[in-house]
Amino acid sequence: MKLNLNIKKSLFAMALSFFAYSAFAIPENVAANLLQQAEDSTAFFGTDFKASYEVVQQKPGEGKSKTNATIYRRDNESKWTILITAPLKDKGKGYLQADDSIWFYDPADHRFTFSSSKDKFQGTNANTSDFAPQRYKSDYKIEKVEDVTLGKLDCALFTLKANSKKADYPTIKLWVTKDDGLVRKKEDYSLSGQKLRTTAIPSYQKVDGNGRTYSIPITMVIQDNLKGKKIGGKMSFESTTISISNAVLEKQDDAVYTKPYLELMSGK
């Protein structure tokens, strides 16, 4: 009788193991490769990147505010520069990542102050890290993968848990299209499991450079799931829309990624 009970327990454990494994909808090696592809699609190794960014923040009941910036990236050296070009009151402000540090420059007092990848960009719902390469595979481990559709898109839905202190959020969910490895949606969660932000990337543009074709988002819409208000009995959340245009993939002058460059450009 005791032997039968042990056998039943073993069979039950095996059944649980089987169902847990079958919930992993894609073979592990395929999932790992797809996640690496999603990470790689956010970086431009072997060439510099320059583009115009329009960042529009909308607060329910308060209207919109707009920031324009030129962004430069040299991903293989982990360097990037953001130069704000509008509105007039913010023109000349900028951000610089170099030597593993992020600095914010304000021409009003001609001073650089230390910043962080997790800081908000100009008071919007976007983090500074949203403008840099993402580390989906490097800073997270795969907890679960599901087969899902997002509209008409066939996607793998990844649930990722942070395994690095550099990770922006303890948990993220990532919708990645299976045919091209592009991220279409992302949800960021707190340690307690509360949803903090939702990012949608509805469309991409193709840009040639460095002997290959890159997929670059046309727009990114970031919704802050903690900030909002009820309007007409319906909850509306703050959101930030990032539009990318005039993308160029070619080497930029080394001086672009230095503090003197921000100081020089702030006077123009």
Coordinates of C-alpha atoms in Angstrom, one line a residue:
M1 CA 0.0 0.0 0.0
K2 CA 2.8 2.3 1.0
L3 CA 4.6 1.4 -2.3
N4 CA 1.5 2.3 -4.3
L5 CA 1.3 5.6 -2.5
N6 CA 4.9 6.4 -3.4
I7 CA 4.3 5.5 -7.0
K8 CA 1.2 7.7 -7.2
K9 CA 3.2 10.6 -5.7
S10 CA 6.0 10.1 -8.3
L11 CA 3.4 10.0 -11.1
F12 CA 1.8 13.1 -9.8
A13 CA 5.1 14.9 -9.6
M14 CA 5.9 13.8 -13.2
A15 CA 2.6 15.1 -14.4
L16 CA 3.2 18.5 -12.8
S17 CA 6.6 18.6 -14.4
F18 CA 5.1 17.7 -17.8
F19 CA 2.5 20.4 -17.6
A20 CA 5.0 23.0 -16.4
Y21 CA 7.3 22.1 -19.4
S22 CA 4.4 22.1 -21.9
A23 CA 3.6 25.6 -20.7
F24 CA 7.0 26.6 -22.2
A25 CA 5.5 26.9 -25.6
I26 CA 8.8 27.2 -27.6
P27 CA 11.8 25.0 -27.2
E28 CA 14.3 26.6 -24.8
N29 CA 17.0 27.1 -27.4
V30 CA 14.6 28.7 -29.9
A31 CA 13.3 31.0 -27.1
A32 CA 16.8 32.0 -26.1
N33 CA 17.7 32.8 -29.7
L34 CA 14.5 34.8 -30.3
L35 CA 15.1 36.8 -27.1
Q36 CA 18.7 37.5 -28.2
Q37 CA 17.4 38.6 -31.6
A38 CA 15.0 41.0 -29.8
E39 CA 17.9 42.4 -27.8
D40 CA 20.2 42.7 -30.8
S41 CA 17.5 44.6 -32.7
T42 CA 17.7 47.5 -30.2
A43 CA 21.5 48.0 -30.8
F44 CA 23.6 49.3 -33.6
F45 CA 27.0 47.7 -33.3
G46 CA 29.7 48.5 -35.8
T47 CA 28.2 51.9 -36.7
D48 CA 27.1 55.1 -35.0
F49 CA 23.4 56.1 -34.9
K50 CA 21.9 59.6 -35.2
A51 CA 18.2 60.5 -35.3
S52 CA 15.7 63.2 -34.5
Y53 CA 13.3 62.4 -31.6
E54 CA 10.0 64.0 -30.8
V55 CA 8.8 63.2 -27.3
V56 CA 5.2 64.1 -26.6
Q57 CA 3.8 63.7 -23.1
Q58 CA 0.0 63.7 -22.4
K59 CA -1.4 64.2 -19.0
P60 CA -5.2 63.6 -18.7
G61 CA -7.0 66.9 -18.3
E62 CA -3.8 68.9 -18.7
G63 CA -3.0 68.7 -22.4
K64 CA 0.3 67.9 -24.1
S65 CA 3.9 69.0 -23.9
K66 CA 6.6 68.4 -26.5
T67 CA 10.3 68.0 -26.4
N68 CA 12.6 67.6 -29.5
A69 CA 16.0 66.2 -29.4
T70 CA 18.9 64.9 -31.5
I71 CA 20.3 61.6 -30.3
Y72 CA 23.7 60.1 -31.1
R73 CA 24.7 56.5 -30.2
R74 CA 27.9 54.5 -30.4
D75 CA 26.7 51.2 -29.0
N76 CA 29.9 49.2 -29.3
E77 CA 31.5 51.7 -26.8
S78 CA 28.3 52.2 -24.7
K79 CA 28.3 55.9 -25.5
W80 CA 25.4 58.1 -26.3
T81 CA 24.5 61.8 -26.3
I82 CA 21.1 63.5 -26.2
L83 CA 20.9 67.1 -27.2
I84 CA 17.6 68.9 -26.6
T85 CA 16.6 71.3 -29.4
A86 CA 13.1 72.4 -28.3
P87 CA 11.2 73.9 -26.6
L88 CA 13.2 77.1 -26.2
K89 CA 13.3 76.9 -22.4
D90 CA 15.0 73.6 -22.5
K91 CA 17.2 74.1 -25.6
G92 CA 20.8 73.2 -25.0
K93 CA 20.2 70.8 -22.2
G94 CA 21.6 67.4 -22.7
Y95 CA 22.5 64.0 -21.5
L96 CA 25.8 62.1 -22.0
Q97 CA 26.7 58.5 -21.2
A98 CA 30.4 57.8 -21.2
D99 CA 32.8 55.8 -19.0
D100 CA 29.8 53.9 -17.4
S101 CA 28.4 57.2 -16.1
I102 CA 25.4 59.2 -17.2
W103 CA 25.5 63.0 -16.9
F104 CA 22.8 65.7 -17.3
Y105 CA 24.0 69.1 -18.5
D106 CA 22.0 72.3 -17.9
P107 CA 23.4 75.4 -19.7
A108 CA 21.6 77.7 -17.2
D109 CA 24.3 77.1 -14.6
H110 CA 26.9 75.4 -16.9
R111 CA 27.0 72.4 -14.7
F112 CA 26.9 68.6 -15.2
T113 CA 25.0 66.5 -12.6
F114 CA 25.0 62.8 -12.2
S115 CA 22.0 61.0 -13.6
S116 CA 20.8 57.4 -13.9
S117 CA 19.4 55.1 -16.6
K118 CA 16.2 54.8 -14.4
D119 CA 15.7 58.5 -14.2
K120 CA 12.7 60.1 -16.1
F121 CA 13.6 61.9 -19.3
Q122 CA 12.6 65.6 -18.9
G123 CA 9.8 64.7 -16.5
T124 CA 8.0 62.4 -19.0
N125 CA 7.0 58.8 -18.6
A126 CA 10.1 57.7 -20.5
N127 CA 13.2 56.6 -18.7
T128 CA 16.7 57.6 -20.0
S129 CA 17.3 53.9 -20.7
D130 CA 14.5 53.8 -23.2
F131 CA 16.8 55.7 -25.6
A132 CA 19.6 53.2 -25.3
P133 CA 20.1 49.5 -26.2
Q134 CA 18.0 47.1 -24.2
R135 CA 19.4 44.1 -22.3
Y136 CA 16.5 41.6 -22.4
K137 CA 18.7 38.5 -22.5
S138 CA 21.7 39.9 -20.7
D139 CA 20.0 41.2 -17.5
Y140 CA 17.0 38.8 -17.3
K141 CA 16.3 35.0 -17.3
I142 CA 13.3 33.5 -19.0
E143 CA 10.7 32.3 -16.6
K144 CA 7.9 31.5 -19.1
V145 CA 7.2 31.7 -22.8
E146 CA 3.7 31.6 -24.4
D147 CA 2.3 31.4 -27.9
V148 CA 0.1 34.4 -28.4
T149 CA -1.3 36.8 -31.0
L150 CA -1.1 40.5 -30.7
G151 CA -3.7 41.9 -33.2
K152 CA -2.6 40.1 -36.4
L153 CA 0.9 39.4 -35.2
D154 CA 2.1 35.9 -34.2
C155 CA 4.2 36.5 -31.1
A156 CA 6.1 34.8 -28.3
L157 CA 5.2 36.3 -24.9
F158 CA 8.2 36.2 -22.6
T159 CA 8.0 36.6 -18.8
L160 CA 11.4 37.6 -17.7
K161 CA 12.9 37.9 -14.2
A162 CA 15.9 40.2 -13.5
N163 CA 19.1 38.5 -12.7
S164 CA 21.3 41.6 -12.7
K165 CA 21.3 44.8 -10.6
K166 CA 21.5 46.7 -13.8
A167 CA 18.0 45.6 -14.8
D168 CA 15.5 48.5 -14.9
Y169 CA 12.6 46.4 -13.5
P170 CA 12.3 43.2 -11.4
T171 CA 10.0 41.6 -13.9
I172 CA 9.1 42.4 -17.5
K173 CA 6.7 40.9 -20.1
L174 CA 7.8 41.0 -23.7
W175 CA 5.8 40.4 -26.9
V176 CA 8.2 39.5 -29.7
T177 CA 7.2 38.7 -33.2
K178 CA 8.4 35.2 -34.2
D179 CA 9.1 36.0 -37.9
D180 CA 11.5 39.0 -37.3
G181 CA 12.4 39.0 -33.5
L182 CA 11.1 42.6 -33.0
V183 CA 9.5 43.8 -29.7
R184 CA 5.9 44.9 -30.2
K185 CA 4.8 45.4 -26.6
K186 CA 6.5 45.5 -23.1
E187 CA 5.1 45.6 -19.6
D188 CA 7.2 46.6 -16.6
Y189 CA 6.4 45.2 -13.1
S190 CA 7.5 46.0 -9.6
L191 CA 8.9 43.4 -7.2
S192 CA 5.4 43.0 -5.7
G193 CA 3.9 42.3 -9.2
Q194 CA 2.3 45.6 -9.8
K195 CA 2.2 46.7 -13.4
L196 CA 4.1 50.0 -13.7
R197 CA 4.4 50.8 -17.4
T198 CA 3.1 49.5 -20.7
T199 CA 5.1 50.2 -23.9
A200 CA 3.7 49.6 -27.4
I201 CA 5.8 49.7 -30.6
P202 CA 3.2 49.4 -33.4
S203 CA 5.5 50.0 -36.4
Y204 CA 9.1 49.9 -37.6
Q205 CA 11.0 51.6 -40.3
K206 CA 13.9 50.0 -42.4
V207 CA 17.1 52.0 -42.5
D208 CA 20.3 50.8 -44.3
G209 CA 23.7 51.3 -42.8
N210 CA 27.0 49.5 -42.3
G211 CA 26.2 47.0 -45.0
R212 CA 22.9 45.8 -43.5
T213 CA 19.3 46.9 -42.9
Y214 CA 18.2 47.9 -39.4
S215 CA 14.6 47.9 -38.0
I216 CA 14.0 51.1 -36.0
P217 CA 10.8 52.0 -34.3
I218 CA 8.7 54.7 -35.9
T219 CA 6.8 55.4 -32.7
M220 CA 6.9 54.1 -29.1
V221 CA 4.0 54.8 -26.8
I222 CA 4.7 54.5 -23.1
Q223 CA 1.8 54.4 -20.7
D224 CA 2.4 55.0 -17.0
N225 CA 0.0 52.7 -15.2
L226 CA 0.4 54.5 -11.9
K227 CA -0.3 58.0 -13.0
G228 CA -3.7 59.0 -14.2
K229 CA -7.1 60.4 -13.3
K230 CA -10.8 59.6 -14.0
I231 CA -12.3 61.7 -16.7
G232 CA -16.0 61.2 -17.5
G233 CA -16.0 58.2 -15.2
K234 CA -13.2 56.5 -17.2
M235 CA -9.7 56.1 -16.0
S236 CA -7.1 57.7 -18.3
F237 CA -3.3 57.3 -17.7
E238 CA -0.4 59.5 -18.5
S239 CA 1.4 58.6 -21.7
T240 CA 4.5 59.5 -23.7
T241 CA 4.8 59.1 -27.4
I242 CA 8.3 58.9 -28.9
S243 CA 8.6 59.4 -32.6
I244 CA 11.9 58.7 -34.5
S245 CA 12.8 60.3 -37.8
N246 CA 15.8 61.2 -40.0
A247 CA 17.7 58.1 -38.8
V248 CA 21.3 57.9 -40.1
L249 CA 23.7 55.0 -39.5
E250 CA 27.2 56.2 -40.1
K251 CA 30.2 57.2 -38.0
Q252 CA 29.9 60.5 -36.0
D253 CA 32.8 62.6 -34.8
D254 CA 34.4 61.3 -31.6
A255 CA 33.8 64.7 -30.0
V256 CA 30.1 64.2 -30.1
Y257 CA 30.4 61.9 -27.1
T258 CA 32.1 64.3 -24.8
K259 CA 31.2 67.0 -22.2
P260 CA 32.8 69.8 -24.2
Y261 CA 30.4 69.0 -27.2
L262 CA 27.3 69.5 -25.0
E263 CA 28.8 72.7 -23.7
L264 CA 29.6 74.0 -27.2
M265 CA 26.2 73.1 -28.6
S266 CA 24.3 74.6 -25.8
G267 CA 25.3 78.1 -27.0
K268 CA 23.9 77.6 -30.5

